[in-house]
XYZ file of N, CA and C in Angstrom:
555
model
N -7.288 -47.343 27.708
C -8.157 -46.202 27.794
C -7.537 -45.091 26.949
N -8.050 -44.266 26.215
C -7.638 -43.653 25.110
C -7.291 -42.026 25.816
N -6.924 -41.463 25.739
C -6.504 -39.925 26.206
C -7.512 -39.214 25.822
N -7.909 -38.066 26.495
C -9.156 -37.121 25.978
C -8.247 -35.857 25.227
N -9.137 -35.617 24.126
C -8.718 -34.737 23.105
C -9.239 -33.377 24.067
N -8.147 -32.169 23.677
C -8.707 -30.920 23.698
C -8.219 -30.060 22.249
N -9.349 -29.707 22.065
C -9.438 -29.053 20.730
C -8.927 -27.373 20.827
N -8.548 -26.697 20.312
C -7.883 -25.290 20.600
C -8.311 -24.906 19.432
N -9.404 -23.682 19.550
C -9.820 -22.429 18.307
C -8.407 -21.786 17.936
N -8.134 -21.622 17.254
C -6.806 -20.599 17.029
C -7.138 -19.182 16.614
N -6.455 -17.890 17.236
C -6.918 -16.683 16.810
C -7.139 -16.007 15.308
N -7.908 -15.562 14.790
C -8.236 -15.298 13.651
C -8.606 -13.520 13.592
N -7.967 -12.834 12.411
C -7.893 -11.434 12.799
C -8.580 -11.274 11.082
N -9.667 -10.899 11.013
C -10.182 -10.202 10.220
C -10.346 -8.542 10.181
N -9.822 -8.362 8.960
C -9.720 -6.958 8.316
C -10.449 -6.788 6.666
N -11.140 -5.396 7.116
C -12.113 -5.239 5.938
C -11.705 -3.906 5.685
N -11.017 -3.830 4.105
C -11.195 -2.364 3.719
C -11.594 -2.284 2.605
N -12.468 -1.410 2.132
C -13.287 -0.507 0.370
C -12.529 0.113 0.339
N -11.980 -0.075 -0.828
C -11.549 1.576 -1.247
C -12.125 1.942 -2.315
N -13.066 2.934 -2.745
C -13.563 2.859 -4.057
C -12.435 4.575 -5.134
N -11.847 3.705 -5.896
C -11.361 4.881 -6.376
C -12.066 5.506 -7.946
N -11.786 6.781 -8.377
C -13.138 6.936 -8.962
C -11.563 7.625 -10.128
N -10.157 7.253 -10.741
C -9.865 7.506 -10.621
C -9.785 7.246 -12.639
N -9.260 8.093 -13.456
C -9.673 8.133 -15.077
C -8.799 7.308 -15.625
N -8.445 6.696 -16.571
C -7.988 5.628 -17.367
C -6.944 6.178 -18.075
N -6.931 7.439 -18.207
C -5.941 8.429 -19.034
C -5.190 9.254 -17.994
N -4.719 10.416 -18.577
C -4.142 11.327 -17.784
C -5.095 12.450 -17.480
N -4.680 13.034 -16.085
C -5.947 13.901 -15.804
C -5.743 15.112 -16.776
N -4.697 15.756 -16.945
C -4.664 16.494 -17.867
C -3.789 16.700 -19.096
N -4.232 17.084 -19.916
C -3.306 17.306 -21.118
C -2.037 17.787 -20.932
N -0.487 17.513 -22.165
C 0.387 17.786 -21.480
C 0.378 19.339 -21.888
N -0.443 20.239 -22.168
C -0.236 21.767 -22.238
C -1.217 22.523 -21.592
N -1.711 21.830 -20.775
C -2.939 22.484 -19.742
C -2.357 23.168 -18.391
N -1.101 23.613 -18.288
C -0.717 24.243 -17.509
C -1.218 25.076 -16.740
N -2.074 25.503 -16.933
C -3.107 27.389 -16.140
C -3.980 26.101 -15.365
N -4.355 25.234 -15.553
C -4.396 23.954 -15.000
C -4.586 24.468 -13.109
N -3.431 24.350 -13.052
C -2.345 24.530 -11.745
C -1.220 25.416 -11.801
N -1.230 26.552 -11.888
C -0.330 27.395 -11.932
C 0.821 27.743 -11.059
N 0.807 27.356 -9.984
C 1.836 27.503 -8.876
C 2.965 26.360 -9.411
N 2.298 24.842 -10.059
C 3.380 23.636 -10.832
C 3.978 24.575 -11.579
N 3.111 25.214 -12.898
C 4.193 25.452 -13.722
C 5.244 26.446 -13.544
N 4.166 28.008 -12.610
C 5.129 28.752 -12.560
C 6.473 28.588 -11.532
N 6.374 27.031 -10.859
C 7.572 26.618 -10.434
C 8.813 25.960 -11.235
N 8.056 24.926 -12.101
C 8.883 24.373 -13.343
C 9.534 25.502 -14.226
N 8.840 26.738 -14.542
C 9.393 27.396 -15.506
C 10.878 28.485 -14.654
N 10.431 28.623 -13.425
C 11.466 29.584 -13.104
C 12.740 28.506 -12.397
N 12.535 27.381 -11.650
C 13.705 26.818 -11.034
C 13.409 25.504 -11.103
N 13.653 24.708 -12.741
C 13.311 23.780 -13.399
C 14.020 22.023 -12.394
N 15.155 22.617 -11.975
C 15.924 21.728 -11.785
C 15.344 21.120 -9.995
N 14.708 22.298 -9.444
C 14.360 22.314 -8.258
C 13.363 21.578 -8.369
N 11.842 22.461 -9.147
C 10.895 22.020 -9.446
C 11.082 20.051 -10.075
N 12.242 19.592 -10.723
C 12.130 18.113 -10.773
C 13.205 17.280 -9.598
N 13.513 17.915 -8.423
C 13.837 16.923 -7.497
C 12.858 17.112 -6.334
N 11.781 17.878 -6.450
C 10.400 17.963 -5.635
C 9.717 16.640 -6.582
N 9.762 17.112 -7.438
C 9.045 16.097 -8.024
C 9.242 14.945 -7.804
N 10.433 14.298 -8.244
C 10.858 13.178 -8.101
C 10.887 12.178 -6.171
N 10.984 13.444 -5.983
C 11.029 13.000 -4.266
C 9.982 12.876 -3.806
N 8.637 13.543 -4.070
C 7.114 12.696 -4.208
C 6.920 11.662 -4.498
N 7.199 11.240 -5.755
C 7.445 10.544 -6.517
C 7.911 8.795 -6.130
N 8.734 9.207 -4.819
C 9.270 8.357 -3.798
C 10.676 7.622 -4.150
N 11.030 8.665 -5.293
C 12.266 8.377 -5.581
C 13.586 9.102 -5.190
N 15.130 9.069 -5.374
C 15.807 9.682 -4.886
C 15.687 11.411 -5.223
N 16.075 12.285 -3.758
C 15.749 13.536 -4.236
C 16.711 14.268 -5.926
N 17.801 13.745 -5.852
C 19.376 14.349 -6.484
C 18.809 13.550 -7.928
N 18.038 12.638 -8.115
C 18.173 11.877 -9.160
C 17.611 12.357 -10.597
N 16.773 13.366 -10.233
C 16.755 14.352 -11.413
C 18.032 15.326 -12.002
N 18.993 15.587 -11.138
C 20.378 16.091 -11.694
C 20.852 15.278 -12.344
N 20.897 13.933 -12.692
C 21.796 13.161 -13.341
C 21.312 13.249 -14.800
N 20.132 14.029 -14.661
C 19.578 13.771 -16.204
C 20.445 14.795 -17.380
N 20.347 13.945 -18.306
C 21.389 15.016 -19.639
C 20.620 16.151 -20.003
N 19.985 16.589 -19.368
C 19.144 18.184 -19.855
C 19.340 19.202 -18.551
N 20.050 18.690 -17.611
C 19.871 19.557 -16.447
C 21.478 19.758 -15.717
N 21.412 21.247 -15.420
C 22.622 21.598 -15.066
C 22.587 22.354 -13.911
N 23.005 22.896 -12.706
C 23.113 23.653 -12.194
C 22.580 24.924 -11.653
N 22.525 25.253 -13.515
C 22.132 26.705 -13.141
C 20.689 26.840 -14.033
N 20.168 25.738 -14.335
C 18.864 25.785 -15.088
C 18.653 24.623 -15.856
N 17.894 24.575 -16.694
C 17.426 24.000 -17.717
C 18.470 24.086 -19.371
N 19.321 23.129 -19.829
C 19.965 23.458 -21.106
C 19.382 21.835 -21.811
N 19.254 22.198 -23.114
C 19.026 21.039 -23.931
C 20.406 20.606 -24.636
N 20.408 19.353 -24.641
C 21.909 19.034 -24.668
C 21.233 18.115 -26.567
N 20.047 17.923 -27.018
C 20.217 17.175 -27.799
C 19.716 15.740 -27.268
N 20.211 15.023 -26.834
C 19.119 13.861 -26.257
C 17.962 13.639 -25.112
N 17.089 12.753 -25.474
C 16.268 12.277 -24.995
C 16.710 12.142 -23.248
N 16.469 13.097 -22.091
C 16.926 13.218 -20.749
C 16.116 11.530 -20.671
N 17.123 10.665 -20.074
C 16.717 9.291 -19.711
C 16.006 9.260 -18.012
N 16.481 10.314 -17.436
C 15.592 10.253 -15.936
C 14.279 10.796 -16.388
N 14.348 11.651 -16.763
C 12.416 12.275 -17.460
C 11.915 11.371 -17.917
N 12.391 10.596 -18.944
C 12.071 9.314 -19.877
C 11.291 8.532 -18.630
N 12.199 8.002 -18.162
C 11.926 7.237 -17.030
C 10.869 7.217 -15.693
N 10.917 8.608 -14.949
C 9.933 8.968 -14.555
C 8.702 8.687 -15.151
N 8.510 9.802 -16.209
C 6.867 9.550 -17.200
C 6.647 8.367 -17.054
N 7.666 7.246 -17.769
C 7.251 5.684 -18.063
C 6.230 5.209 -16.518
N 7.497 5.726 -15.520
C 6.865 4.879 -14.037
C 5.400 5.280 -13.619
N 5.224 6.464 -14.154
C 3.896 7.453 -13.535
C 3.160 7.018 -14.583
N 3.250 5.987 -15.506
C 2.546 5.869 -16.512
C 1.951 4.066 -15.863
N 2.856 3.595 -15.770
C 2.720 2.455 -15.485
C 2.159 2.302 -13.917
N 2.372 2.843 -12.928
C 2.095 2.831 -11.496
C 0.834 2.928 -11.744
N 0.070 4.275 -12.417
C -1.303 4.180 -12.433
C -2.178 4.095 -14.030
N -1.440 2.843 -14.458
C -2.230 2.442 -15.158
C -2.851 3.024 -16.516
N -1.697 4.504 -16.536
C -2.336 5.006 -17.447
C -1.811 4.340 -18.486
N -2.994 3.727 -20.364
C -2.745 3.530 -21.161
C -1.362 4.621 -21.826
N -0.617 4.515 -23.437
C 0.730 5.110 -23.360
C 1.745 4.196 -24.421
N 2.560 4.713 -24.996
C 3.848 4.038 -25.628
C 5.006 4.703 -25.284
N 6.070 4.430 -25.491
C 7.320 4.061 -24.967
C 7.472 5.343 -26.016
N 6.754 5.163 -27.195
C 7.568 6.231 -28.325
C 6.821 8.140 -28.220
N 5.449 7.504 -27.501
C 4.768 8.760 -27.090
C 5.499 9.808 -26.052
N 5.889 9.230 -24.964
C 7.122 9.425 -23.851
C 8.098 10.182 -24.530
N 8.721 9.523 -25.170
C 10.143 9.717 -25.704
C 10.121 11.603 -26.298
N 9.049 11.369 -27.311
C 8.500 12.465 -27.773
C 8.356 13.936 -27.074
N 7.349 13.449 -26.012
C 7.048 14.797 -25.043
C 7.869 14.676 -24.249
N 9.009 14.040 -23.565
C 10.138 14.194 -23.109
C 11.400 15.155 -23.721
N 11.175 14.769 -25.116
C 12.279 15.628 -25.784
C 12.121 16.906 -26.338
N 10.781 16.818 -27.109
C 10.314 18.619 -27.203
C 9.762 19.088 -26.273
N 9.078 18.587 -25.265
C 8.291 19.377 -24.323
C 8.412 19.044 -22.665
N 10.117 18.550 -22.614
C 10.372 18.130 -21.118
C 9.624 19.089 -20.108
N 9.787 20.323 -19.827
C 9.517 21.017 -18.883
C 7.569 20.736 -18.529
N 7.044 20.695 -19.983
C 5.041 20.525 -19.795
C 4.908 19.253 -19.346
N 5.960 18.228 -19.667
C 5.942 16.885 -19.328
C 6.258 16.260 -17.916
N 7.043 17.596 -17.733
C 7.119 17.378 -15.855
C 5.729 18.010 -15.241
N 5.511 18.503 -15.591
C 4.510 19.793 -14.915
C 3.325 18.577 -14.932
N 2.750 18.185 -16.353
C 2.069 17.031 -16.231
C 2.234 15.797 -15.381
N 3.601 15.224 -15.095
C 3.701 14.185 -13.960
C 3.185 14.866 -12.731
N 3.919 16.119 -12.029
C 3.243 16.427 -11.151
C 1.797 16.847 -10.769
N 1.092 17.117 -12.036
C -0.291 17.217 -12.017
C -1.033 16.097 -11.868
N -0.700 14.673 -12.107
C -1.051 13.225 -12.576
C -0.538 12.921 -10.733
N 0.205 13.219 -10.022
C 0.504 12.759 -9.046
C -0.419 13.525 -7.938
N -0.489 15.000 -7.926
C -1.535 15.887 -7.146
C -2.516 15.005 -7.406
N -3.389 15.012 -8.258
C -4.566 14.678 -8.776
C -4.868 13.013 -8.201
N -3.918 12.120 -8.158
C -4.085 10.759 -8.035
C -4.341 10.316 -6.833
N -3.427 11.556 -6.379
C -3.412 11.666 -4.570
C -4.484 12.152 -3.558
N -4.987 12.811 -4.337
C -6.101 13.456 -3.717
C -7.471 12.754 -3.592
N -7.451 11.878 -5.101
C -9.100 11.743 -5.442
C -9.552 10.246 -4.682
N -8.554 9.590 -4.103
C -8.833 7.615 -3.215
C -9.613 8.232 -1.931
N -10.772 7.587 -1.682
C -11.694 7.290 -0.970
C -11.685 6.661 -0.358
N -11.244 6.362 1.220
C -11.428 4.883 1.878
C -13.355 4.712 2.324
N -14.116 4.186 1.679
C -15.245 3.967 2.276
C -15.862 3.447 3.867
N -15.034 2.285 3.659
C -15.370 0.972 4.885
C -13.960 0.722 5.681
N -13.611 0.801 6.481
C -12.430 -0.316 7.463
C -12.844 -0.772 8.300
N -12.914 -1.709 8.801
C -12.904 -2.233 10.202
C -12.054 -3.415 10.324
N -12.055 -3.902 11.717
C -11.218 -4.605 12.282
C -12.032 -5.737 13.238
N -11.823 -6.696 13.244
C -12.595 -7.535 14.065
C -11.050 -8.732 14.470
N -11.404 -8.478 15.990
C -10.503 -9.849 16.460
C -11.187 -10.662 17.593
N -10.889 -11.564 17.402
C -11.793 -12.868 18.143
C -11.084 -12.650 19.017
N -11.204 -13.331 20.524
C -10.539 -13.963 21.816
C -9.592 -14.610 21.645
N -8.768 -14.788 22.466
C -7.479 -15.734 22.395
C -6.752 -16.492 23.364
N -6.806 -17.655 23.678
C -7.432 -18.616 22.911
C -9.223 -19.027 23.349
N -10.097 -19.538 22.568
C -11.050 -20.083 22.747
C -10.896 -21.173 23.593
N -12.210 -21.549 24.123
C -12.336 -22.697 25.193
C -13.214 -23.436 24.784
N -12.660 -24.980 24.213
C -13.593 -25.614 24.106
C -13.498 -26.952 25.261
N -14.423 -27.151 25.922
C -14.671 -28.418 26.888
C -13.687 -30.001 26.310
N -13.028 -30.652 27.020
C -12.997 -31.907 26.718
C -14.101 -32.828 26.561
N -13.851 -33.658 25.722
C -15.018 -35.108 25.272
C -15.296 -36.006 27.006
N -15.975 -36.449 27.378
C -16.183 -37.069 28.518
C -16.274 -38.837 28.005
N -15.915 -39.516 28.802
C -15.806 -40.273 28.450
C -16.673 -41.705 29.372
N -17.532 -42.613 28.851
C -18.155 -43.629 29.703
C -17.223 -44.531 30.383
N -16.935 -44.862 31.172
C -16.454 -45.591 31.988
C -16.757 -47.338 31.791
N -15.348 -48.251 30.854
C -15.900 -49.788 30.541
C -16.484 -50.223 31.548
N -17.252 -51.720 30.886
C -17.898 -52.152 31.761
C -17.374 -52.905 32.244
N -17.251 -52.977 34.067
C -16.494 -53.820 34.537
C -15.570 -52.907 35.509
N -15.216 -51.716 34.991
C -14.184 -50.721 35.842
C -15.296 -50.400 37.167
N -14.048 -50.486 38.361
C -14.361 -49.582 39.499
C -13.552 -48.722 39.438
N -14.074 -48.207 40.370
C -13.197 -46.739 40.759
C -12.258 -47.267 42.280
N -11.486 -46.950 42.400
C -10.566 -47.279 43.250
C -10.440 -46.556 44.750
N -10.502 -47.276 45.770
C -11.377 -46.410 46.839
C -10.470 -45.180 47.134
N -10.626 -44.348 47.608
C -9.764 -42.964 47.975
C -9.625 -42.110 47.003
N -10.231 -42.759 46.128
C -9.692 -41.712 44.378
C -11.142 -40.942 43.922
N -10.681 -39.700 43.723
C -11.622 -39.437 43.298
C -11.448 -38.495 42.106
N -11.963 -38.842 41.024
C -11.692 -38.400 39.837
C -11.612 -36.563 39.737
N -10.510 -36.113 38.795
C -10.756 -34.669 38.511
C -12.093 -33.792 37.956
N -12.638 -32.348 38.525
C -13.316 -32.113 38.167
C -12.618 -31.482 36.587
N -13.585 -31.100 35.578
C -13.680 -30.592 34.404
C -12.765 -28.910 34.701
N -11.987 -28.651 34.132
C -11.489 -26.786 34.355
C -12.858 -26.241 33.616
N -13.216 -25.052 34.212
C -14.032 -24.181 33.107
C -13.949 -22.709 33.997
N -12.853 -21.889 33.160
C -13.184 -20.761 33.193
C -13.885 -19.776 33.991
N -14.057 -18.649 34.938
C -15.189 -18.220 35.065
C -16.172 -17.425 34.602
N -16.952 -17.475 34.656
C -17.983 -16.788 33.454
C -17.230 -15.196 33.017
N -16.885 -14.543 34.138
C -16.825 -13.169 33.453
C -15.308 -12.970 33.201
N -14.429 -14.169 33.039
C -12.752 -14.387 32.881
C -12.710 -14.586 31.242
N -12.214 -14.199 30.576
C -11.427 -15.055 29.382
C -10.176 -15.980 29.487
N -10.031 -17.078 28.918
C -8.848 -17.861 28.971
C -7.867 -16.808 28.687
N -6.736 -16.381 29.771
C -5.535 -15.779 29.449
C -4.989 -16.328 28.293
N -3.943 -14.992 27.780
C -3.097 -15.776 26.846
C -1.798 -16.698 27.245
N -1.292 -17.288 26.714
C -0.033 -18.349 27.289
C 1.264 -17.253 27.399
N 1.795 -17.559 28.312
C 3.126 -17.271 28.873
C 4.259 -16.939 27.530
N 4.620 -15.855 27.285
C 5.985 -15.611 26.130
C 6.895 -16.617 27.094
């Protein structure tokens, strides 16, 4: 006589989210559009060094990690002659995170003559990116746990009795307004 199968639904957790972002292919603004947002620049221009470890710490990077750059000192803003490789770097990431089109040699450029508009612009590209995502739709749907499905019943060969005093198990089922608990941790 073969064993009766019980079949087990397994829990299933569906999640639905839209996000429609409406968000530009370029940079939102030019790197000399400063009056733009005036509170960025007139922060960049008076306490440069401050104004790029705010930045950077948005950014979700270390706060201090704009001091290491070769254009920044202490007591302000000094140009030392090279290309600051943390500015470099930044731009690149804020370039690449969202997708904005860009070259490596364009960067380099407005990093080195125009570090300070070039920060002011990351932080404008980061305000702006942050603001404009839309969640449309979420929801959440979770099934029961576990489902109940009935065992197969089975005909009885021909030829079997039933054996006197015995009397076969009834079927388990649930009560209507119960859910199958979950199993024991």
């Amino acid at each position: 006589m073969a064993a009766p199968i019980v079949v087990m639904a397994q829990p299933t957790q569906t999640t639905t989210t839209t996000i429609i972002s409406t968000q530009p292919k370029g940079w939102n603004s030019g790197i000399f559009e400063c009056c733009e947002d005036c509170g960025i620049c007139c922060c960049a221009v008076w306490c440069m060094p401050c104004f790029m470890c705010k930045t950077a710490d948005q950014f979700g990077e270390c706060l201090c990690l704009p001091l290491l750059d070769t254009t920044c000192n202490g007591c302000g803003y000094v140009s030392s002659g090279a290309i600051p490789p943390i500015s470099l770097a930044m731009r690149v990431a804020i370039r690449e995170r969202n997708g904005i089109p860009g070259s490596i040699f364009n960067d380099c450029c407005i990093m080195y003559w125009c570090n300070c508009c070039g920060w002011c612009q990351i932080a404008r590209e980061m305000k702006a990116r942050k603001a404009s995502v839309t969640v449309v739709n979420a929801s959440t749907t979770v099934l029961p746990h576990p489902t109940y499905i009935p065992q197969a019943t089975y005909a009885p060969q021909p030829g079997f009795a039933p054996q006197p005093g015995y009397a076969p198990q009834q079927q388990y089922a649930p009560p209507a307004n119960q859910v199958a608990p979950y199993p024991p941790k």
